[in-house]
mmCIF file of C-alpha atoms and ligand atoms in Angstrom:
data_model
loop_
_atom_site.group_PDB
_atom_site.id
_atom_site.type_symbol
_atom_site.label_atom_id
_atom_site.label_comp_id
_atom_site.label_asym_id
_atom_site.label_seq_id
_atom_site.Cartn_x
_atom_site.Cartn_y
_atom_site.Cartn_z
ATOM 1 C CA UNK A 234 -6.226 16.685 -7.365
ATOM 2 C CA UNK A 235 -9.307 17.159 -10.086
ATOM 3 C CA UNK A 236 -12.675 15.608 -9.126
ATOM 4 C CA UNK A 237 -14.257 14.535 -11.739
ATOM 5 C CA UNK A 238 -16.784 11.135 -13.221
ATOM 6 C CA UNK A 239 -16.252 11.101 -16.750
ATOM 7 C CA UNK A 240 -12.781 9.968 -17.179
ATOM 8 C CA UNK A 241 -13.849 7.080 -20.112
ATOM 9 C CA UNK A 242 -14.186 10.531 -23.030
ATOM 10 C CA UNK A 243 -11.356 12.380 -21.013
ATOM 11 C CA UNK A 244 -8.553 10.439 -20.741
ATOM 12 C CA UNK A 245 -6.380 8.524 -18.136
ATOM 13 C CA UNK A 246 -8.383 9.454 -14.081
ATOM 14 C CA UNK A 247 -5.371 8.131 -12.927
ATOM 15 C CA UNK A 248 -2.681 10.640 -14.526
ATOM 16 C CA UNK A 249 -5.072 13.647 -12.583
ATOM 17 C CA UNK A 250 -3.826 12.465 -9.035
ATOM 18 C CA UNK A 251 -0.776 15.148 -8.099
ATOM 19 C CA UNK A 252 2.715 13.401 -7.659
ATOM 20 C CA UNK A 253 3.488 12.640 -4.092
ATOM 21 C CA UNK A 254 6.693 13.862 -2.834
ATOM 22 C CA UNK A 255 10.038 11.966 -3.181
ATOM 23 C CA UNK A 256 12.135 12.875 -0.603
ATOM 24 C CA UNK A 257 15.801 12.669 0.601
ATOM 25 C CA UNK A 258 15.565 11.469 4.225
ATOM 26 C CA UNK A 259 18.250 10.979 6.973
ATOM 27 C CA UNK A 260 17.623 11.227 10.517
ATOM 28 C CA UNK A 261 20.943 11.210 12.191
ATOM 29 C CA UNK A 262 24.226 11.970 11.178
ATOM 30 C CA UNK A 263 26.175 9.466 10.266
ATOM 31 C CA UNK A 264 22.682 7.085 9.005
ATOM 32 C CA UNK A 265 22.336 6.401 5.484
ATOM 33 C CA UNK A 266 19.689 8.509 2.813
ATOM 34 C CA UNK A 267 16.638 6.896 1.868
ATOM 35 C CA UNK A 268 14.697 8.622 -1.181
ATOM 36 C CA UNK A 269 11.419 8.264 0.622
ATOM 37 C CA UNK A 270 8.162 8.269 -1.575
ATOM 38 C CA UNK A 271 5.569 10.319 0.274
ATOM 39 C CA UNK A 272 1.978 8.073 -0.660
ATOM 40 C CA UNK A 273 0.810 8.695 2.672
ATOM 41 C CA UNK A 274 -0.068 12.100 0.828
ATOM 42 C CA UNK A 275 -2.767 11.116 -1.554
ATOM 43 C CA UNK A 276 -5.876 11.995 -1.147
ATOM 44 C CA UNK A 277 -7.392 8.895 1.122
ATOM 45 C CA UNK A 278 -4.202 9.123 2.843
ATOM 46 C CA UNK A 279 -2.358 6.180 1.217
ATOM 47 C CA UNK A 280 -0.499 4.493 -1.853
ATOM 48 C CA UNK A 281 -4.398 1.969 -2.440
ATOM 49 C CA UNK A 282 -5.096 5.443 -4.048
ATOM 50 C CA UNK A 283 -3.266 4.216 -6.823
ATOM 51 C CA UNK A 284 -4.160 0.905 -7.181
ATOM 52 C CA UNK A 285 -7.983 1.695 -6.858
ATOM 53 C CA UNK A 286 -8.110 4.317 -9.349
ATOM 54 C CA UNK A 287 -6.105 2.306 -11.940
ATOM 55 C CA UNK A 288 -7.672 -0.532 -11.377
ATOM 56 C CA UNK A 289 -10.927 0.926 -11.780
ATOM 57 C CA UNK A 290 -9.784 2.650 -15.162
ATOM 58 C CA UNK A 291 -9.111 -0.674 -16.068
ATOM 59 C CA UNK A 292 -12.771 -2.354 -15.161
ATOM 60 C CA UNK A 293 -14.763 0.929 -16.727
ATOM 61 C CA UNK A 294 -12.453 0.892 -19.995
ATOM 62 C CA UNK A 295 -13.011 -3.209 -20.488
ATOM 63 C CA UNK A 296 -16.934 -2.383 -19.964
ATOM 64 C CA UNK A 297 -16.860 -4.047 -16.850
ATOM 65 C CA UNK A 298 -18.403 -1.056 -14.967
ATOM 66 C CA UNK A 299 -20.336 1.546 -15.354
ATOM 67 C CA UNK A 300 -21.993 4.535 -13.999
ATOM 68 C CA UNK A 301 -24.003 2.927 -10.286
ATOM 69 C CA UNK A 302 -22.324 -0.468 -10.696
ATOM 70 C CA UNK A 303 -21.260 -2.460 -7.583
ATOM 71 C CA UNK A 304 -18.076 -2.595 -7.056
ATOM 72 C CA UNK A 305 -16.441 -5.132 -3.819
ATOM 73 C CA UNK A 306 -12.955 -5.334 -2.113
ATOM 74 C CA UNK A 307 -12.347 -7.813 0.844
ATOM 75 C CA UNK A 308 -9.835 -5.271 3.054
ATOM 76 C CA UNK A 309 -10.344 -4.001 5.975
ATOM 77 C CA UNK A 310 -7.348 -1.901 5.499
ATOM 78 C CA UNK A 311 -6.127 1.568 3.135
ATOM 79 C CA UNK A 312 -7.550 -0.555 -0.156
ATOM 80 C CA UNK A 313 -11.185 0.245 0.859
ATOM 81 C CA UNK A 314 -10.917 3.472 1.937
ATOM 82 C CA UNK A 315 -9.333 4.053 -1.566
ATOM 83 C CA UNK A 316 -12.201 2.068 -3.227
ATOM 84 C CA UNK A 317 -14.872 3.647 -1.556
ATOM 85 C CA UNK A 318 -13.624 7.154 -2.383
ATOM 86 C CA UNK A 319 -12.627 6.650 -5.851
ATOM 87 C CA UNK A 320 -15.826 4.830 -6.121
ATOM 88 C CA UNK A 321 -17.477 8.176 -5.191
ATOM 89 C CA UNK A 322 -16.321 10.236 -7.521
ATOM 90 C CA UNK A 323 -16.602 8.011 -10.082
ATOM 91 C CA UNK A 324 -20.288 7.759 -9.640
ATOM 92 C CA UNK A 325 -19.645 3.919 -8.807
ATOM 93 C CA UNK A 326 -21.598 1.653 -5.105
ATOM 94 C CA UNK A 327 -18.619 0.084 -3.352
ATOM 95 C CA UNK A 328 -19.049 -2.878 -0.777
ATOM 96 C CA UNK A 329 -16.364 -3.538 1.289
ATOM 97 C CA UNK A 330 -16.300 -6.925 2.875
ATOM 98 C CA UNK A 331 -14.545 -7.397 6.602
ATOM 99 C CA UNK A 332 -13.929 -8.883 9.530
ATOM 100 C CA UNK A 333 -15.415 -7.801 12.258
ATOM 101 C CA UNK A 334 -13.362 -6.019 14.628
ATOM 102 C CA UNK A 335 -11.936 -3.509 12.428
ATOM 103 C CA UNK A 336 -11.257 0.027 13.976
ATOM 104 C CA UNK A 337 -14.429 2.590 13.912
ATOM 105 C CA UNK A 338 -11.909 4.975 12.506
ATOM 106 C CA UNK A 339 -12.068 3.196 8.967
ATOM 107 C CA UNK A 340 -15.915 1.892 8.929
ATOM 108 C CA UNK A 341 -16.863 5.452 9.590
ATOM 109 C CA UNK A 342 -14.211 6.647 6.707
ATOM 110 C CA UNK A 343 -15.659 3.802 4.400
ATOM 111 C CA UNK A 344 -19.118 5.694 5.400
ATOM 112 C CA UNK A 345 -18.455 9.187 4.981
ATOM 113 C CA UNK A 346 -17.043 8.958 1.328
ATOM 114 C CA UNK A 347 -20.636 6.516 0.766
ATOM 115 C CA UNK A 348 -19.510 2.872 0.910
ATOM 116 C CA UNK A 349 -20.771 -0.329 2.776
ATOM 117 C CA UNK A 350 -19.380 -2.181 5.104
ATOM 118 C CA UNK A 351 -20.285 -6.179 5.082
ATOM 119 C CA UNK A 352 -18.163 -7.080 8.600
ATOM 120 C CA UNK A 353 -18.198 -11.147 9.392
ATOM 121 C CA UNK A 354 -17.569 -13.115 11.968
ATOM 122 C CA UNK A 355 -13.961 -12.904 12.994
ATOM 123 C CA UNK A 356 -13.867 -16.603 12.343
ATOM 124 C CA UNK A 357 -14.401 -16.542 8.660
ATOM 125 C CA UNK A 358 -11.162 -14.632 8.743
ATOM 126 C CA UNK A 359 -9.768 -12.577 5.624
ATOM 127 C CA UNK A 360 -10.283 -15.928 2.983
ATOM 128 C CA UNK A 361 -14.299 -15.470 4.353
ATOM 129 C CA UNK A 362 -14.061 -11.750 3.273
ATOM 130 C CA UNK A 363 -12.213 -12.426 -0.114
ATOM 131 C CA UNK A 364 -15.110 -15.596 -0.866
ATOM 132 C CA UNK A 365 -17.981 -13.625 0.497
ATOM 133 C CA UNK A 366 -16.864 -10.479 -1.942
ATOM 134 C CA UNK A 367 -16.681 -12.339 -4.984
ATOM 135 C CA UNK A 368 -19.947 -13.707 -3.877
ATOM 136 C CA UNK A 369 -21.595 -10.019 -3.202
ATOM 137 C CA UNK A 370 -20.163 -9.031 -6.641
ATOM 138 C CA UNK A 371 -21.450 -11.778 -8.942
ATOM 139 C CA UNK A 372 -24.949 -11.144 -7.292
ATOM 140 C CA UNK A 373 -24.739 -7.566 -7.456
ATOM 141 C CA UNK A 374 -23.992 -7.196 -10.989
ATOM 142 C CA UNK A 375 -20.328 -5.726 -10.483
ATOM 143 C CA UNK A 376 -16.626 -6.354 -10.304
ATOM 144 C CA UNK A 377 -14.666 -7.567 -7.236
ATOM 145 C CA UNK A 378 -11.232 -5.871 -7.317
ATOM 146 C CA UNK A 379 -9.419 -8.769 -6.407
ATOM 147 C CA UNK A 380 -6.157 -7.189 -4.908
ATOM 148 C CA UNK A 381 -4.392 -9.998 -3.901
ATOM 149 C CA UNK A 382 -4.497 -11.427 -7.348
ATOM 150 C CA UNK A 383 -5.263 -8.435 -9.810
ATOM 151 C CA UNK A 384 -2.466 -8.080 -12.020
ATOM 152 C CA UNK A 385 -3.787 -4.078 -12.386
ATOM 153 C CA UNK A 386 -1.975 -3.587 -9.157
ATOM 154 C CA UNK A 387 1.144 -4.246 -9.676
ATOM 155 C CA UNK A 388 0.791 -2.923 -12.901
ATOM 156 C CA UNK A 389 -0.685 0.589 -11.595
ATOM 157 C CA UNK A 390 3.021 0.776 -9.413
ATOM 158 C CA UNK A 391 5.146 0.031 -12.687
ATOM 159 C CA UNK A 392 3.340 2.257 -15.106
ATOM 160 C CA UNK A 393 2.974 5.124 -12.968
ATOM 161 C CA UNK A 394 4.180 4.962 -9.178
ATOM 162 C CA UNK A 395 8.013 4.001 -10.652
ATOM 163 C CA UNK A 396 7.738 6.513 -13.323
ATOM 164 C CA UNK A 397 6.680 9.207 -11.471
ATOM 165 C CA UNK A 398 9.897 8.451 -9.086
ATOM 166 C CA UNK A 399 12.010 7.919 -12.097
ATOM 167 C CA UNK A 400 11.103 11.748 -12.846
ATOM 168 C CA UNK A 401 11.552 12.655 -9.219
ATOM 169 C CA UNK A 402 15.077 11.084 -8.791
ATOM 170 C CA UNK A 403 18.002 13.194 -10.239
ATOM 171 C CA UNK A 404 20.361 10.909 -12.418
ATOM 172 C CA UNK A 405 17.293 8.299 -12.449
ATOM 173 C CA UNK A 406 19.777 5.476 -10.833
ATOM 174 C CA UNK A 407 18.302 3.497 -8.894
ATOM 175 C CA UNK A 408 20.306 0.375 -6.649
ATOM 176 C CA UNK A 409 17.563 -0.532 -4.449
ATOM 177 C CA UNK A 410 13.854 -0.699 -3.607
ATOM 178 C CA UNK A 411 12.227 -1.300 0.001
ATOM 179 C CA UNK A 412 8.840 -2.437 0.929
ATOM 180 C CA UNK A 413 6.660 -4.504 3.322
ATOM 181 C CA UNK A 414 4.961 -6.814 1.077
ATOM 182 C CA UNK A 415 0.791 -7.248 1.557
ATOM 183 C CA UNK A 416 -0.334 -7.895 -2.177
ATOM 184 C CA UNK A 417 3.544 -7.450 -3.461
ATOM 185 C CA UNK A 418 1.801 -4.840 -5.561
ATOM 186 C CA UNK A 419 4.155 -1.829 -4.425
ATOM 187 C CA UNK A 420 7.341 -3.949 -4.686
ATOM 188 C CA UNK A 421 7.041 -5.977 -7.601
ATOM 189 C CA UNK A 422 5.903 -3.290 -9.854
ATOM 190 C CA UNK A 423 8.193 -1.037 -8.233
ATOM 191 C CA UNK A 424 10.690 -3.260 -9.252
ATOM 192 C CA UNK A 425 9.675 -3.800 -12.823
ATOM 193 C CA UNK A 426 9.115 -0.481 -13.368
ATOM 194 C CA UNK A 427 12.764 0.291 -12.264
ATOM 195 C CA UNK A 428 14.526 -2.626 -14.004
ATOM 196 C CA UNK A 429 12.536 -2.246 -17.314
ATOM 197 C CA UNK A 430 13.696 1.377 -17.073
ATOM 198 C CA UNK A 431 17.147 -0.182 -17.657
ATOM 199 C CA UNK A 432 17.727 0.292 -13.691
ATOM 200 C CA UNK A 433 19.988 -2.351 -12.070
ATOM 201 C CA UNK A 434 18.160 -2.520 -8.735
ATOM 202 C CA UNK A 435 18.160 -4.964 -6.446
ATOM 203 C CA UNK A 436 14.022 -5.640 -4.761
ATOM 204 C CA UNK A 437 14.611 -6.020 -1.210
ATOM 205 C CA UNK A 438 11.864 -7.362 1.284
ATOM 206 C CA UNK A 439 11.008 -6.074 4.528
ATOM 207 C CA UNK A 440 10.159 -8.759 6.980
ATOM 208 C CA UNK A 441 8.770 -7.861 10.265
ATOM 209 C CA UNK A 442 9.418 -10.382 12.680
ATOM 210 C CA UNK A 443 6.880 -10.421 15.759
ATOM 211 C CA UNK A 444 8.960 -11.763 18.270
ATOM 212 C CA UNK A 445 5.617 -11.749 20.875
ATOM 213 C CA UNK A 446 4.068 -14.717 18.615
ATOM 214 C CA UNK A 447 4.374 -18.524 19.110
ATOM 215 C CA UNK A 448 6.679 -20.380 16.572
ATOM 216 C CA UNK A 449 3.912 -21.665 14.139
ATOM 217 C CA UNK A 450 2.564 -17.977 13.602
ATOM 218 C CA UNK A 451 6.559 -16.847 13.676
ATOM 219 C CA UNK A 452 7.738 -18.824 10.658
ATOM 220 C CA UNK A 453 5.072 -17.021 8.417
ATOM 221 C CA UNK A 454 6.398 -13.793 9.735
ATOM 222 C CA UNK A 455 2.853 -12.158 10.299
ATOM 223 C CA UNK A 456 3.128 -9.977 12.830
ATOM 224 C CA UNK A 457 0.006 -8.353 13.929
ATOM 225 C CA UNK A 458 1.465 -5.402 15.069
ATOM 226 C CA UNK A 459 2.379 -4.016 11.090
ATOM 227 C CA UNK A 460 -0.582 -3.757 9.619
ATOM 228 C CA UNK A 461 -0.970 -4.478 6.291
ATOM 229 C CA UNK A 462 2.267 -6.467 5.737
ATOM 230 C CA UNK A 463 3.324 -10.222 5.135
ATOM 231 C CA UNK A 464 -0.043 -11.916 5.012
ATOM 232 C CA UNK A 465 0.923 -14.836 3.349
ATOM 233 C CA UNK A 466 -2.181 -14.119 0.889
ATOM 234 C CA UNK A 467 -0.476 -12.370 -2.116
ATOM 235 C CA UNK A 468 -0.814 -14.227 -5.899
ATOM 236 C CA UNK A 469 1.343 -11.555 -6.668
ATOM 237 C CA UNK A 470 4.721 -11.573 -4.686
ATOM 238 C CA UNK A 471 6.960 -14.371 -6.091
ATOM 239 C CA UNK A 472 10.334 -15.060 -5.699
ATOM 240 C CA UNK A 473 10.530 -15.655 -10.156
ATOM 241 C CA UNK A 474 9.152 -12.209 -10.061
ATOM 242 C CA UNK A 475 12.077 -10.545 -7.672
ATOM 243 C CA UNK A 476 15.297 -11.923 -8.768
ATOM 244 C CA UNK A 477 17.816 -12.016 -6.228
ATOM 245 C CA UNK A 478 15.571 -11.051 -3.131
ATOM 246 C CA UNK A 479 17.259 -9.484 -0.138
ATOM 247 C CA UNK A 480 15.458 -10.272 2.697
ATOM 248 C CA UNK A 481 15.186 -7.953 5.930
ATOM 249 C CA UNK A 482 14.542 -9.069 9.295
ATOM 250 C CA UNK A 483 13.292 -6.325 10.840
ATOM 251 C CA UNK A 484 12.160 -6.828 15.350
ATOM 252 C CA UNK A 485 8.909 -4.997 14.770
ATOM 253 C CA UNK A 486 9.729 -3.208 17.959
ATOM 254 C CA UNK A 487 12.432 -1.593 15.899
ATOM 255 C CA UNK A 488 9.919 -1.111 13.297
ATOM 256 C CA UNK A 489 7.141 0.783 15.885
ATOM 257 C CA UNK A 490 10.494 3.054 16.874
ATOM 258 C CA UNK A 491 11.196 3.920 13.550
ATOM 259 C CA UNK A 492 7.434 5.159 12.736
ATOM 260 C CA UNK A 493 7.450 7.596 16.312
ATOM 261 C CA UNK A 494 11.127 8.615 15.042
ATOM 262 C CA UNK A 495 9.693 9.495 11.632
ATOM 263 C CA UNK A 496 6.860 11.004 13.277
ATOM 264 C CA UNK A 497 8.688 13.205 15.545
ATOM 265 C CA UNK A 498 10.511 14.425 12.571
ATOM 266 C CA UNK A 499 7.989 15.734 11.082
ATOM 267 C CA UNK A 500 6.481 12.678 9.023
ATOM 268 C CA UNK A 501 3.160 11.479 10.028
ATOM 269 C CA UNK A 502 3.053 7.855 8.865
ATOM 270 C CA UNK A 503 1.952 4.316 10.144
ATOM 271 C CA UNK A 504 3.781 1.090 11.239
ATOM 272 C CA UNK A 505 4.880 0.363 7.528
ATOM 273 C CA UNK A 506 6.625 3.119 6.970
ATOM 274 C CA UNK A 507 8.500 2.469 9.885
ATOM 275 C CA UNK A 508 8.972 -1.058 9.033
ATOM 276 C CA UNK A 509 10.309 0.377 5.490
ATOM 277 C CA UNK A 510 12.696 2.566 6.706
ATOM 278 C CA UNK A 511 14.185 0.171 9.391
ATOM 279 C CA UNK A 512 14.240 -1.812 6.741
ATOM 280 C CA UNK A 513 15.971 0.506 4.312
ATOM 281 C CA UNK A 514 18.396 1.615 6.764
ATOM 282 C CA UNK A 515 19.603 -2.276 7.140
ATOM 283 C CA UNK A 516 19.899 -3.075 3.737
ATOM 284 C CA UNK A 517 22.038 0.152 3.097
ATOM 285 C CA UNK A 518 24.727 -1.531 5.149
ATOM 286 C CA UNK A 519 24.774 -4.148 2.786
ATOM 287 C CA UNK A 520 24.839 -1.819 -0.588
ATOM 288 C CA UNK A 521 28.126 0.231 -1.513
ATOM 289 C CA UNK A 522 28.339 3.460 0.606
ATOM 290 C CA UNK A 523 26.748 6.135 -2.058
ATOM 291 C CA UNK A 524 23.993 2.964 -3.125
ATOM 292 C CA UNK A 525 20.681 5.029 -4.195
ATOM 293 C CA UNK A 526 17.826 3.518 -1.870
ATOM 294 C CA UNK A 527 14.197 3.891 -2.483
ATOM 295 C CA UNK A 528 11.023 3.099 -0.122
ATOM 296 C CA UNK A 529 7.552 3.682 0.529
ATOM 297 C CA UNK A 530 5.631 5.740 3.204
ATOM 298 C CA UNK A 531 2.397 4.076 2.464
ATOM 299 C CA UNK A 532 -0.198 5.848 4.548
ATOM 300 C CA UNK A 533 -0.708 7.950 7.830
ATOM 301 C CA UNK A 534 -0.066 7.898 11.558
ATOM 302 C CA UNK A 535 -4.212 8.612 12.427
ATOM 303 C CA UNK A 536 -5.366 5.342 11.190
ATOM 304 C CA UNK A 537 -3.792 3.930 14.094
ATOM 305 C CA UNK A 538 -4.706 5.883 16.765
ATOM 306 C CA UNK A 539 -6.154 3.271 18.788
ATOM 307 C CA UNK A 540 -3.017 0.855 18.313
ATOM 308 C CA UNK A 541 0.130 -0.204 20.061
ATOM 309 C CA UNK A 542 1.886 2.562 18.336
ATOM 310 C CA UNK A 543 0.414 5.131 20.071
ATOM 311 C CA UNK A 544 -0.026 3.563 23.527
ATOM 312 C CA UNK A 545 2.476 5.781 25.321
ATOM 313 C CA UNK A 546 0.664 8.950 24.945
ATOM 314 C CA UNK A 547 -2.535 7.250 25.668
HETATM 315 N N1 LIG B 39 1.374 -0.691 4.015
HETATM 316 C C1 LIG B 39 0.059 -0.738 4.785
HETATM 317 C C2 LIG B 39 -0.154 0.018 5.134
HETATM 318 C C3 LIG B 39 -0.519 -1.652 3.755
HETATM 319 O O1 LIG B 39 -1.967 -1.595 4.056
HETATM 320 C C4 LIG B 39 -0.136 -2.139 2.933
HETATM 321 C C5 LIG B 39 -1.111 -3.595 2.194
HETATM 322 N N2 LIG B 39 -2.539 -3.744 2.090
HETATM 323 C C6 LIG B 39 0.878 -2.079 2.444
HETATM 324 C C7 LIG B 39 1.868 -1.586 2.811
HETATM 325 C C8 LIG B 39 2.043 -3.078 1.208
HETATM 326 O O2 LIG B 39 1.441 -2.687 0.114
HETATM 327 P P1 LIG B 39 1.929 -3.746 -0.825
HETATM 328 O O3 LIG B 39 -0.009 -4.303 -0.571
HETATM 329 O O4 LIG B 39 1.561 -2.615 -2.271
HETATM 330 O O5 LIG B 39 2.312 -5.222 -1.002
#
């Protein structure tokens, strides 16, 4: 990737990131082949590099930010790391607001890129963090990127990731796209990108089911064991935008075991990749035998060394 700070005069900044590989993965004989987009190979280690760069470029072009401006976001995860890196490269200042308790690896990563971290008491939750991130942006005279509602999040995947995949796939026909949902940007953006390009694609939601939780929590399908997906805050994900949505429930134990299998086979990925791959394999059973199925490996295993994923190796 070329590092540059002067993208407004220089053409589209986001196009300077190298395309990630799209590879056919069939881990065991007799299992379906799934086309997997290796998004964990992006510069900050996740697919969120795309929305970070895209949202910032849009805001810059619209005159909302310039060199030295503040950017804030309520995220404890990949989006903050991606924004911190993109802000460092664009001479912007970055503040991540998050509930306390986030792993040290993430905090240090954000700070290493020059970002600031504001930890709120756990009781305030993500809702509190979202409110505070907006307030801080206002006070500091900057923008809050609001990934859970920003239309530039799905647009990044529609105009960029989806087109990259279409250019990489022999035949350019995609029968199904499978993804877990956090903000919904990936699933909605890829689905719209493929169908607007003429594909007849079924959108498939990978829904992690946490059997360790009590019923009220299970009904919103939140699984604390698969970070980043199905936290129910998205304003982007909707059934209207995903007609014919197929939902595949994945036991989170299966998602974690699939993640370990992927790591073993040379894909150093995090739990949401295992979830996506497991759901894609289950979806294949409901689709024609030669269906072309695409999914995403969103982020890297190193982010989860201190979690249950690696418990058995400690
Ligand atoms: N995987 C990981 C690791 C994530 O952090 C997220 C969302 N925060 C997702 C997948 C889901 O992607 P999206 O936000 O585009 O729905």
